[in-house]
Amino acid sequence: MSPAPGTRKRKTPTGTDAARAEHRRELLRAMLRIRRFEERCVELYSAAKIRGFVHLYIGEEAVAVGVNEALTADDAVVATYREHGHALARGIPAEAVMAEMYGKTTGCSGGRGGSMHLFDASRRFYGGNAIVAGGLPLAAGLALADRMRRQPRVTCCFFGDGAYAEGEFHETANLAALWKLPLLFVCENNLYAMGTAIERHEAQTDLALRSASYGMAAWAVDGMDVEAVERAARRAAESIRGGGGPHFLEMRTYRFRAHSMYDPDRYRDKDEIERWKARDPVTRLLDRTREDGELSERKLAGIERRITEEIDAAVEAAEQAPEEPVENLLRNVTSGFVEAM
Amino acid sequence: MATGQPDERKTTYREAMREALREALRADERVFLMGEDVGRYGGCFGVSLGLLEEFGPERIRDTPLSESAFVGAGIGAALSGLRPIVEIMTVNFSLLALDQILNNAATLLHMSGGQLPVPLVIRMTTGAGRQLAAQHSHSLEGWYAHIPGIRVLAPATIEDARSMLAPALADPDPVLIFEHGSLYNAAGELAPLTAPVDLDHAATRRQGTDISLITYGGSLPKALAAADELAADGISAEVLDLRTLRPLDGEAIAASVARTHRAVVVDEAWRTGSLAAEISARIAEESLYELDAPVERVCSAEVPIPYARLLEQAALPQTADIVTAAHRAVD
Ligand SMILES: Cc1ncc(C[n+]2csc(CCOP(=O)(O)OP(=O)(O)O)c2C)c(N)n1
């Protein structure tokens, strides 16, 4: 059995063509898996199988996949409410994520969290946070624990450009730089905070520039190019492991879908969306691998087929999974005692 | 042990708390203290004075003025296996970290389906009485007691200041400890710690038969003083110290009311929507037929706590108010 993605040991692609081809196929597979998973979520949402706020990551897959390549199983990940991609890239089984979307007891949060609160302690995946920027201080704490115990681990936190305006980001950036915490800030700058374009919510829209002023290494990355993301993340993670303190990566990316399933998406030009779709990270990598003769149509069809099978199985399992009994309503409020209803 | 023997120690609430911190830091290397001015300065209220010298800056960690970030960092460190004690100068400033306390510390265990307990202790001062005006004087512990997923403690005695920290650290869930600012200088004798103290039960600080004075934290000395005055008037008052505001020891409240058939709830928070309101409601739900008189409440006036001494004192529950309320119930 091959280890789940995200739990595998870091492997540096070797210079050989075969290894590069293999690695690219792996990146492509991981991105396609996220995309197909979410496309299925759209169908399931329309069929009222899954409910609540569902925020799709479609268009941004290169960020989660590329960054995850630089992380090991020992590292920690803190994500947002747009975290299906992060969770899947981290290696949480599609089945556990889908069951959580269904609110079933077999979900990765036991049905308590839903789409916005995916957790997996065994994979050091700490949410799934629906408070914009609310996960950032927590990520600093995970990194602080590693620093205090002299462990060469990285804590990676994902957040949006909207989160950049929150005090919690700035408090955390200051703390991380002041204490030289092994923290990787990955800002997914998709140019919008819900319907508010970045020029309308940030006085200075160059987020890497601003972050550098905290005294941490910071640079911008083409977030639509998974290989560029991977290179940047690897460089940052290695520097962090070597004691280089926090790093900030501004991933310039775009979401192709609306903010959430409730959003009619009236605030963006169709042209703008089309321009970004022309830079679709999946298509881009696909084109590259084809050009370099690294991916046959047969291989691609095989990848797609296995993903479909995996998602079908996840949906089927979620359908069949039991509901958590209502008697368990008050479980997991505290570890020690159950309060009277 | 007779008073004055060398094995009894004269100490203060502040020193007792410091002793508890020192012991916790010595006992478990996962424990560390962080907060604004806990190190060099020795703690805004002098609680952590000297600990930096003994344990060093890694474990007695001064933080920037970033309540949200360092409380959240405490949560993350707790998730990662450490046992942080986070100090927030006063409950008023904790509001800047309310998101972390409520939306992360209190909810992570549940949202994660039981995977992520948060063994974190947060200490802060609360309460009025020192002419610090509204932004340093409020009693918001009742708000925190509203939140499922956390434990809320209010040590009112030197013994509890000394002994509640260790079990709080042993609790796998977040524990908030509220230290009333007026208690730090309270002095007394402290018997050596013997058995570990429990955090689930209220304590009867004085036995009585005519009326229950139900209180906690900084109001306990006032309730005890009121009980003395009432005794002089021939009224036997029982004083119940809640100690733990969440989970509330409902049984102790009901048992006390069953003994005395009258109750005065003393709470330094505002009356409207207060913990006193919750306690009164419980008595109405569970002990109505035990009551010989309506439940009385002595709370703060519905005003931001004023600076001027006379006004501040008038806004807060005072011994005389408790005595008057008790008389209303008994007479
Ligand atoms: C503290 C807080 N304020 C507001 C919201 C409502 N809200 C949810 S997502 C969002 C936009 C966040 O944008 P960004 O951080 O750029 O992330 P993106 O959705 O683009 O991934 C807002 C305002 C919230 N969840 N939390």
XYZ file of C-alpha atoms and ligand atoms in Angstrom:
698
model
C 0.000 0.000 0.000
C 1.395 3.381 -0.870
C 1.324 5.883 1.974
C -1.402 8.512 1.896
C -0.430 11.783 0.250
C 0.895 14.257 2.734
C 2.111 11.595 5.137
C 4.882 10.484 2.864
C 8.433 11.538 3.691
C 9.740 14.574 1.888
C 11.267 13.524 -1.360
C 13.292 15.917 -3.391
C 12.641 15.257 -7.060
C 15.844 14.015 -8.559
C 17.191 15.582 -11.682
C 16.358 12.655 -13.852
C 13.578 13.015 -16.380
C 11.736 9.942 -15.195
C 11.647 11.168 -11.641
C 10.439 14.577 -12.761
C 7.712 13.026 -14.875
C 6.623 10.849 -12.003
C 6.574 13.795 -9.621
C 4.563 15.955 -12.023
C 2.000 13.197 -12.445
C 1.770 13.022 -8.683
C 1.146 16.779 -8.417
C -1.434 16.595 -11.164
C -3.177 13.675 -9.528
C -3.343 15.498 -6.204
C -4.804 18.645 -7.792
C -7.303 16.721 -9.880
C -8.400 14.776 -6.851
C -9.260 17.982 -5.002
C -11.041 19.424 -7.999
C -13.125 16.352 -8.674
C -13.950 16.002 -5.013
C -15.294 19.524 -4.911
C -17.171 19.206 -8.178
C -18.930 16.268 -6.586
C -19.638 18.438 -3.543
C -21.447 20.897 -5.804
C -23.710 18.133 -7.048
C -24.292 16.834 -3.551
C -25.047 20.305 -2.308
C -27.604 20.833 -5.076
C -29.129 17.494 -4.145
C -29.302 18.718 -0.508
C -27.104 15.863 0.639
C -24.651 18.275 2.176
C -25.613 21.582 3.766
C -24.208 24.560 5.596
C -21.603 26.929 4.263
C -19.484 25.226 1.644
C -16.519 27.178 0.254
C -14.901 25.720 -2.803
C -11.187 25.804 -3.488
C -11.481 25.277 -7.236
C -8.756 27.296 -8.976
C -6.491 27.384 -5.928
C -5.471 23.708 -5.832
C -1.854 24.444 -6.721
C -1.356 26.163 -3.372
C -2.430 23.321 -1.093
C -0.755 20.690 -3.239
C 2.501 22.566 -3.803
C 2.891 23.583 -0.161
C 2.077 20.127 1.091
C 5.001 18.761 -0.910
C 7.332 20.693 1.366
C 5.786 19.341 4.565
C 6.313 16.085 6.409
C 3.976 14.068 8.593
C 5.579 15.677 11.647
C 4.686 19.187 10.562
C 1.403 20.831 11.489
C -1.227 22.460 9.301
C -3.777 25.091 10.300
C -6.337 25.931 7.649
C -9.446 28.016 7.072
C -13.071 27.281 6.197
C -11.991 26.819 2.563
C -10.011 23.769 3.542
C -11.166 20.742 1.579
C -8.053 21.120 -0.541
C -5.738 21.433 2.426
C -7.333 18.466 4.165
C -7.136 16.205 1.121
C -3.581 17.272 0.309
C -2.648 16.563 3.905
C -3.782 12.991 3.502
C -7.105 12.933 5.307
C -8.976 10.188 3.442
C -11.618 11.457 1.019
C -14.033 9.119 2.761
C -13.570 10.852 6.127
C -13.900 14.306 4.566
C -17.021 13.359 2.634
C -18.624 11.754 5.670
C -17.985 14.987 7.559
C -19.737 16.943 4.816
C -22.684 14.622 5.358
C -22.475 15.181 9.103
C -22.032 11.495 9.699
C -20.404 9.891 12.695
C -17.578 8.530 10.519
C -16.602 12.053 9.434
C -13.168 13.327 10.323
C -14.765 15.512 13.027
C -17.468 13.058 14.013
C -20.105 15.141 12.265
C -19.624 18.041 14.674
C -17.748 20.247 12.267
C -18.957 19.978 8.694
C -17.289 21.565 5.692
C -15.693 24.424 7.638
C -14.274 22.379 10.516
C -12.265 19.449 9.242
C -9.796 18.089 11.819
C -7.432 15.180 12.029
C -5.219 15.090 15.095
C -3.318 12.033 13.846
C -2.198 14.028 10.801
C -1.583 17.167 12.823
C -4.331 18.930 10.890
C -5.727 21.565 13.232
C -8.698 22.906 11.314
C -10.856 24.074 9.669
C -11.440 27.521 11.312
C -14.403 29.671 10.303
C -13.285 32.785 12.096
C -11.259 34.753 9.582
C -7.642 34.767 10.919
C -8.736 32.892 14.059
C -6.374 30.008 13.373
C -3.268 32.164 13.161
C -2.547 32.644 16.886
C -3.117 28.953 17.394
C -0.569 28.173 14.687
C 1.912 30.391 16.513
C 1.351 28.273 19.609
C 1.986 25.030 17.779
C 5.186 26.533 16.427
C 6.114 27.842 19.872
C 5.790 24.349 21.334
C 8.164 23.029 18.672
C 10.598 25.813 19.292
C 10.564 25.291 23.056
C 11.184 21.571 22.560
C 13.863 22.216 19.924
C 12.035 20.138 17.341
C 12.839 20.898 13.715
C 9.200 20.943 12.688
C 7.221 23.462 10.673
C 3.721 24.733 11.359
C 2.039 25.903 8.201
C -0.990 28.161 8.324
C -3.172 29.005 5.364
C -5.318 32.139 5.269
C -6.725 34.610 2.774
C -6.002 38.170 1.795
C -9.102 39.157 3.748
C -7.519 37.724 6.899
C -4.564 40.027 6.373
C -6.692 42.952 7.569
C -7.414 41.299 10.926
C -5.437 42.243 14.010
C -4.917 38.560 14.683
C -2.701 38.320 11.618
C -0.571 41.271 12.678
C -0.325 40.168 16.292
C 0.729 36.733 15.155
C 3.241 38.019 12.610
C 4.870 40.184 15.254
C 4.953 37.362 17.786
C 6.315 34.866 15.276
C 9.088 37.178 14.111
C 9.901 38.329 17.651
C 10.186 34.766 18.940
C 11.643 33.310 15.704
C 8.889 30.738 15.511
C 9.077 27.953 12.920
C 5.931 29.186 11.229
C 5.118 29.240 7.538
C 2.485 31.830 6.666
C 0.791 30.942 3.402
C -1.452 33.767 2.332
C -3.829 32.737 -0.443
C -4.317 36.048 -2.122
C -7.247 35.324 -4.400
C -7.931 39.064 -4.663
C -11.274 38.931 -2.841
C -12.587 38.822 0.695
C -16.078 37.581 -0.078
C -17.162 40.343 -2.462
C -14.600 42.949 -1.513
C -11.701 43.290 -3.901
C -8.273 43.658 -2.331
C -7.874 47.266 -3.514
C -10.987 48.022 -1.512
C -9.794 46.397 1.708
C -6.026 46.901 1.858
C -4.229 50.233 1.833
C -1.119 48.531 0.481
C -1.947 45.524 -1.661
C 1.590 44.147 -1.853
C 1.260 41.744 1.047
C 4.748 40.273 0.780
C 6.195 43.761 1.009
C 4.217 44.534 4.139
C 5.052 41.238 5.757
C 8.757 41.728 5.214
C 8.520 44.743 7.496
C 7.956 42.385 10.417
C 11.475 41.148 9.920
C 10.620 37.873 8.273
C 11.501 36.520 4.883
C 8.569 37.175 2.584
C 8.013 36.796 -1.102
C 5.236 36.494 -3.674
C 4.673 33.359 -5.696
C 2.655 32.503 -8.779
C -0.051 30.533 -7.023
C -1.382 29.159 -10.298
C 1.838 27.231 -10.915
C 2.110 24.224 -8.656
C 5.790 23.738 -9.378
C 6.565 27.338 -8.468
C 4.560 26.920 -5.294
C 6.421 23.761 -4.413
C 9.817 25.360 -4.988
C 8.950 28.373 -2.856
C 7.455 26.275 -0.067
C 10.439 23.938 -0.025
C 12.858 26.819 0.181
C 10.857 28.402 3.001
C 10.386 25.154 4.919
C 14.061 24.301 4.697
C 15.028 27.715 5.948
C 12.517 27.418 8.801
C 13.850 23.993 9.784
C 17.319 25.466 9.790
C 16.277 28.039 12.387
C 15.454 30.847 9.962
C 12.300 31.893 11.798
C 8.931 32.538 10.211
C 8.475 32.934 6.472
C 5.652 34.511 4.569
C 4.529 33.396 1.137
C 1.986 35.424 -0.753
C 0.352 33.047 -3.174
C -1.177 34.995 -6.038
C -4.154 32.883 -6.921
C -7.812 33.041 -7.839
C -10.985 31.187 -7.005
C -12.975 30.243 -10.060
C -16.201 29.746 -8.141
C -18.229 32.042 -5.952
C -17.162 32.669 -2.358
C -19.587 30.052 -1.091
C -22.530 28.104 -2.393
C -24.784 30.973 -1.306
C -22.935 33.642 -3.228
C -24.415 34.848 -6.545
C -20.955 36.260 -7.427
C -22.144 39.657 -8.676
C -18.984 41.572 -7.868
C -16.563 40.203 -10.473
C -16.380 40.659 -14.254
C -16.839 37.565 -16.296
C -13.768 38.712 -18.259
C -11.630 38.714 -15.197
C -12.718 35.203 -14.296
C -12.006 34.017 -17.841
C -8.566 35.598 -17.812
C -7.671 33.688 -14.670
C -9.224 30.486 -15.927
C -6.773 30.672 -18.791
C -4.136 30.138 -16.101
C -5.894 27.148 -14.509
C -3.186 25.351 -12.484
C -4.429 21.927 -13.536
C -4.458 22.734 -17.247
C -1.116 24.447 -16.978
C 0.601 21.444 -15.495
C -1.214 19.166 -17.883
C 0.067 21.190 -20.827
C 3.574 21.117 -19.479
C 3.612 17.375 -18.956
C 2.169 16.821 -22.412
C 4.718 19.090 -24.040
C 7.496 17.228 -22.336
C 5.946 13.905 -23.281
C 5.532 12.888 -19.687
C 1.878 11.960 -19.701
C 0.037 9.766 -22.147
C -3.729 10.107 -22.613
C -4.035 6.563 -21.344
C -2.205 7.420 -18.126
C -4.334 10.512 -17.636
C -7.510 8.503 -18.159
C -6.211 6.045 -15.574
C -5.620 8.823 -13.061
C -9.094 10.216 -13.641
C -10.679 6.803 -13.344
C -9.020 6.042 -10.020
C -10.074 9.427 -8.641
C -13.662 8.856 -9.721
C -13.631 5.449 -8.085
C -12.257 6.886 -4.869
C -14.871 9.650 -4.736
C -17.696 7.284 -5.654
C -16.622 5.059 -2.810
C -16.415 8.026 -0.441
C -19.938 9.153 -1.354
C -21.275 5.643 -1.060
C -19.647 5.210 2.351
C -20.994 8.563 3.530
C -24.490 7.615 2.373
C -24.319 4.348 4.279
C -22.613 5.712 7.391
C -24.699 5.966 10.534
C -25.818 9.221 12.077
C -24.444 10.046 15.491
C -27.246 9.180 17.935
C -28.913 12.185 19.563
C -28.110 10.659 22.962
C -24.529 11.668 22.223
C -25.420 15.323 21.765
C -23.462 16.506 24.786
C -20.371 14.439 24.108
C -17.057 16.166 23.567
C -18.007 19.412 25.210
C -15.454 18.719 27.890
C -13.181 15.726 28.256
C -13.976 15.182 31.865
C -17.658 15.602 32.495
C -20.955 15.706 30.690
C -23.188 18.512 31.833
C -26.874 17.992 32.308
C -28.957 18.904 29.290
C -2.307 22.979 64.960
C -2.385 25.944 67.235
C -2.048 29.427 65.835
C 1.451 30.788 65.860
C 3.207 27.436 65.621
C 6.224 27.545 63.311
C 4.710 25.002 60.907
C 1.858 27.352 60.114
C 2.774 30.070 57.670
C 1.569 33.631 57.517
C 1.132 34.391 53.853
C -0.909 36.416 51.377
C -3.213 35.431 48.562
C -0.568 36.789 46.165
C 2.200 34.694 47.699
C -0.019 31.644 47.783
C -0.688 32.013 44.072
C 3.028 32.469 43.422
C 3.777 29.371 45.469
C 1.282 27.416 43.381
C 2.924 28.666 40.176
C 6.390 27.825 41.447
C 5.328 24.358 42.419
C 3.644 23.768 39.051
C 6.733 24.947 37.174
C 8.957 22.708 39.270
C 6.705 19.699 39.011
C 6.279 19.564 35.265
C 8.644 20.930 32.671
C 5.786 21.228 30.169
C 4.381 24.045 32.292
C 5.250 27.628 31.376
C 3.798 31.024 32.174
C 3.252 33.727 29.603
C 1.612 37.106 29.547
C 2.226 40.817 29.583
C 4.908 41.748 32.103
C 4.966 38.410 33.868
C 8.785 38.256 33.651
C 11.015 41.283 34.191
C 8.294 43.298 35.826
C 7.265 40.443 38.091
C 3.653 40.452 37.063
C 1.351 43.422 36.922
C 0.068 42.465 40.375
C 3.377 41.066 41.586
C 2.184 37.482 41.442
C 5.091 36.160 39.375
C 7.835 38.204 41.052
C 11.058 36.209 41.197
C 9.925 33.407 38.915
C 11.952 34.712 35.965
C 15.147 34.382 37.996
C 14.271 30.859 38.963
C 12.896 29.511 35.681
C 14.333 31.722 32.943
C 12.767 33.640 30.057
C 11.669 30.578 28.080
C 9.271 29.523 30.804
C 8.431 32.916 32.272
C 7.703 34.511 28.974
C 6.969 38.190 28.525
C 4.613 38.786 25.626
C 3.757 41.785 23.490
C 0.454 43.519 24.158
C -1.343 41.059 21.934
C -4.022 39.345 23.975
C -5.472 37.499 21.045
C -2.127 36.218 19.761
C -0.709 35.030 23.047
C -3.921 33.437 24.273
C -4.196 31.720 20.897
C -0.545 30.713 21.143
C -1.365 29.177 24.509
C -4.089 27.141 22.828
C -1.723 25.961 20.103
C 0.985 25.092 22.600
C -1.548 23.151 24.665
C -2.651 21.250 21.565
C 0.967 20.395 21.008
C 1.413 18.844 24.443
C 2.684 21.712 26.582
C 0.848 22.985 29.676
C 0.728 26.763 29.285
C -0.505 29.124 31.951
C -1.537 32.341 30.276
C -1.939 35.455 32.374
C -4.181 38.265 31.170
C -3.803 41.422 33.218
C -7.526 41.934 33.784
C -10.781 40.503 32.550
C -11.486 43.744 30.706
C -8.516 43.101 28.423
C -9.504 39.493 27.939
C -12.192 40.748 25.599
C -9.470 41.222 22.991
C -8.878 37.490 23.253
C -12.510 36.491 23.523
C -12.453 35.068 20.018
C -9.625 32.723 20.941
C -11.200 31.705 24.236
C -14.700 31.142 22.950
C -14.237 30.186 19.322
C -11.097 28.100 19.741
C -10.342 27.000 23.300
C -13.936 26.217 24.221
C -14.991 24.686 20.917
C -12.060 22.755 19.468
C -12.761 19.599 21.410
C -16.334 19.503 20.209
C -15.773 20.644 16.630
C -13.049 18.061 16.208
C -15.294 15.254 17.412
C -13.251 14.785 20.573
C -9.816 14.790 18.950
C -8.440 18.065 20.269
C -8.634 18.713 23.999
C -7.075 22.022 25.040
C -5.290 21.650 28.411
C -4.793 25.363 28.952
C -5.012 27.514 32.088
C -5.794 31.212 31.761
C -5.501 33.415 34.841
C -6.797 36.934 35.119
C -7.844 39.474 37.666
C -11.373 40.691 37.965
C -13.464 43.050 40.038
C -13.533 46.543 41.435
C -12.884 48.369 44.674
C -9.565 50.069 44.052
C -10.761 53.176 42.203
C -9.447 52.033 38.854
C -12.561 53.215 36.988
C -14.667 51.397 34.470
C -12.090 49.879 32.120
C -10.215 48.113 34.910
C -13.025 47.171 37.254
C -15.604 44.936 35.699
C -16.652 41.478 36.774
C -17.206 39.523 33.595
C -16.494 36.014 34.877
C -20.219 35.313 34.630
C -19.971 35.816 30.875
C -17.302 33.155 30.729
C -19.384 30.896 32.941
C -21.978 31.082 30.161
C -19.715 29.127 27.807
C -19.812 25.330 27.560
C -16.417 23.689 27.130
C -14.470 25.627 29.728
C -14.163 25.499 33.490
C -14.350 28.746 35.430
C -12.768 29.057 38.861
C -12.926 31.852 41.402
C -10.543 31.193 44.280
C -11.709 33.359 47.177
C -9.408 32.128 49.916
C -5.682 31.815 50.382
C -6.102 28.039 50.472
C -7.822 28.036 47.095
C -5.259 30.442 45.637
C -2.633 27.928 46.701
C -4.382 24.748 45.739
C -6.583 25.266 42.681
C -3.818 25.688 40.123
C -2.516 22.125 40.194
C -5.879 20.480 39.484
C -6.593 23.194 36.894
C -3.415 22.154 35.096
C -4.383 18.515 35.383
C -7.755 19.213 33.762
C -7.637 18.242 30.078
C -9.909 21.164 29.189
C -9.414 24.941 29.297
C -9.672 26.401 32.784
C -10.114 30.106 33.519
C -9.054 31.318 36.947
C -10.423 34.649 38.142
C -8.459 36.337 40.898
C -10.249 39.272 42.476
C -7.872 42.221 42.639
C -8.863 43.083 46.186
C -7.831 39.659 47.442
C -4.113 39.758 46.617
C -3.164 41.414 49.890
C -5.426 39.245 52.001
C -3.173 37.690 54.626
C -3.591 34.668 56.751
C -2.217 31.368 57.787
C -1.912 28.627 55.310
C -1.798 25.026 56.380
C 0.576 22.878 54.335
C -1.067 21.219 51.329
C -2.142 17.696 52.092
C -4.670 16.201 49.705
C -5.334 17.561 46.209
C -8.318 19.891 46.150
C -11.339 19.174 43.985
C -12.749 21.688 41.506
C -16.270 20.365 41.347
C -17.635 21.390 44.695
C -18.658 24.537 46.461
C -17.517 25.013 50.058
C -19.548 25.985 53.077
C -17.377 28.655 54.671
C -19.702 29.136 57.621
C -22.546 26.985 58.861
C -25.933 28.517 59.525
C -29.594 27.690 59.799
C -31.615 30.799 58.934
C -30.397 31.988 55.588
C -27.876 31.082 52.850
C -25.497 33.748 51.587
C -24.391 32.361 48.230
C -21.344 34.022 46.748
C -17.855 33.625 45.291
C -14.544 35.421 44.790
C -14.100 38.967 46.038
C -17.535 39.041 47.640
C -16.760 36.212 50.050
C -15.119 38.407 52.713
C -18.104 40.743 52.548
C -20.537 37.861 52.937
C -18.582 36.532 55.926
C -18.589 39.984 57.513
C -22.329 40.193 56.897
C -22.780 36.812 58.558
C -20.961 38.146 61.638
C -23.280 41.130 61.810
C -26.322 38.972 61.277
C -25.175 36.688 64.091
C -25.098 39.709 66.361
C -28.724 40.294 65.356
C -29.536 36.685 66.193
C -29.678 35.462 62.603
C -27.670 32.370 61.734
C -26.342 32.757 58.197
C -24.707 30.025 56.185
C -22.067 31.210 53.709
C -21.647 29.143 50.582
C -18.553 29.852 48.471
C -19.230 28.583 44.957
C -15.505 28.329 44.091
C -16.308 26.957 40.629
C -18.619 29.050 38.468
C -18.776 26.504 35.698
C -19.816 23.792 36.220
C -21.945 25.218 39.000
C -22.397 23.015 42.042
C -26.194 23.015 41.859
C -26.460 20.330 44.498
C -24.640 22.399 47.071
C -26.908 25.358 46.352
C -30.036 23.218 46.676
C -28.746 21.544 49.834
C -27.989 24.874 51.466
C -31.402 26.286 50.591
C -33.000 23.092 51.932
C -31.268 23.757 55.267
C -32.011 27.469 55.568
C -35.062 28.086 53.359
C -33.862 31.555 52.431
C -31.179 32.795 50.084
C -29.258 35.954 49.284
C -27.075 35.742 46.185
C -24.102 38.097 46.282
C -22.380 38.762 42.967
C -20.209 41.737 42.027
C -21.357 41.561 38.404
C -24.282 43.593 37.147
C -27.589 42.138 38.190
C -29.132 41.871 34.715
C -28.176 38.601 33.080
C -25.670 37.801 35.807
C -24.524 34.601 37.382
C -26.756 35.688 40.277
C -29.644 35.514 37.832
C -28.653 31.961 36.894
C -28.416 30.899 40.531
C -31.762 32.488 41.334
C -33.330 30.689 38.394
C -31.928 27.367 39.573
C -33.327 27.929 43.033
C -36.687 28.739 41.456
C -36.525 25.595 39.333
C -35.242 23.165 41.904
C -35.910 24.556 45.369
C -39.022 26.686 45.057
C -40.982 24.767 47.669
C -38.107 24.990 50.124
C -38.268 28.773 50.100
C -39.844 30.769 52.906
C -39.041 34.090 51.223
C -38.214 35.366 47.731
C -34.575 35.009 46.703
C -32.659 38.237 47.261
C -29.872 39.445 45.006
C -27.088 41.838 45.925
C -25.223 42.866 42.774
C -23.455 45.871 41.325
C -25.526 48.848 40.242
C -26.193 48.952 36.508
C -23.491 51.479 35.794
C -19.933 51.320 34.437
C -17.923 51.254 37.654
C -17.169 54.903 38.546
C -13.829 56.247 39.678
C -14.914 58.467 42.585
C -14.559 56.562 45.829
C -18.047 57.254 47.132
C -19.680 56.379 43.851
C -17.594 53.249 43.384
C -18.483 51.984 46.825
C -22.133 52.793 46.204
C -22.059 50.816 42.963
C -20.633 47.640 44.531
C -22.277 45.100 46.814
C -21.350 45.998 50.397
C -21.635 44.163 53.660
C -24.445 46.472 54.732
C -26.403 45.660 51.556
C -26.070 41.968 52.262
C -27.227 42.450 55.848
C -30.220 44.487 54.694
C -31.176 41.919 52.071
C -30.906 39.127 54.615
C -33.133 41.015 57.019
C -35.713 41.509 54.281
C -35.779 37.771 53.707
C -35.882 36.765 57.348
C -38.057 39.389 58.959
C -13.871 37.339 11.947
C -14.745 37.091 10.775
N -15.286 38.135 10.105
C -16.079 37.906 9.039
C -16.359 36.638 8.618
C -17.243 36.381 7.416
N -16.398 35.939 6.276
C -16.233 34.639 5.998
S -15.144 34.402 4.762
C -14.862 36.046 4.582
C -13.876 36.543 3.551
C -12.491 36.141 3.877
O -11.663 36.371 2.790
P -10.196 35.823 2.690
O -9.544 35.877 4.022
O -9.524 36.545 1.591
O -10.345 34.290 2.341
P -10.985 33.607 1.078
O -12.444 33.395 1.384
O -10.770 34.502 -0.079
O -10.292 32.301 0.942
C -15.636 36.756 5.471
C -15.676 38.220 5.550
C -15.799 35.576 9.369
N -16.056 34.290 9.047
N -14.980 35.814 10.407
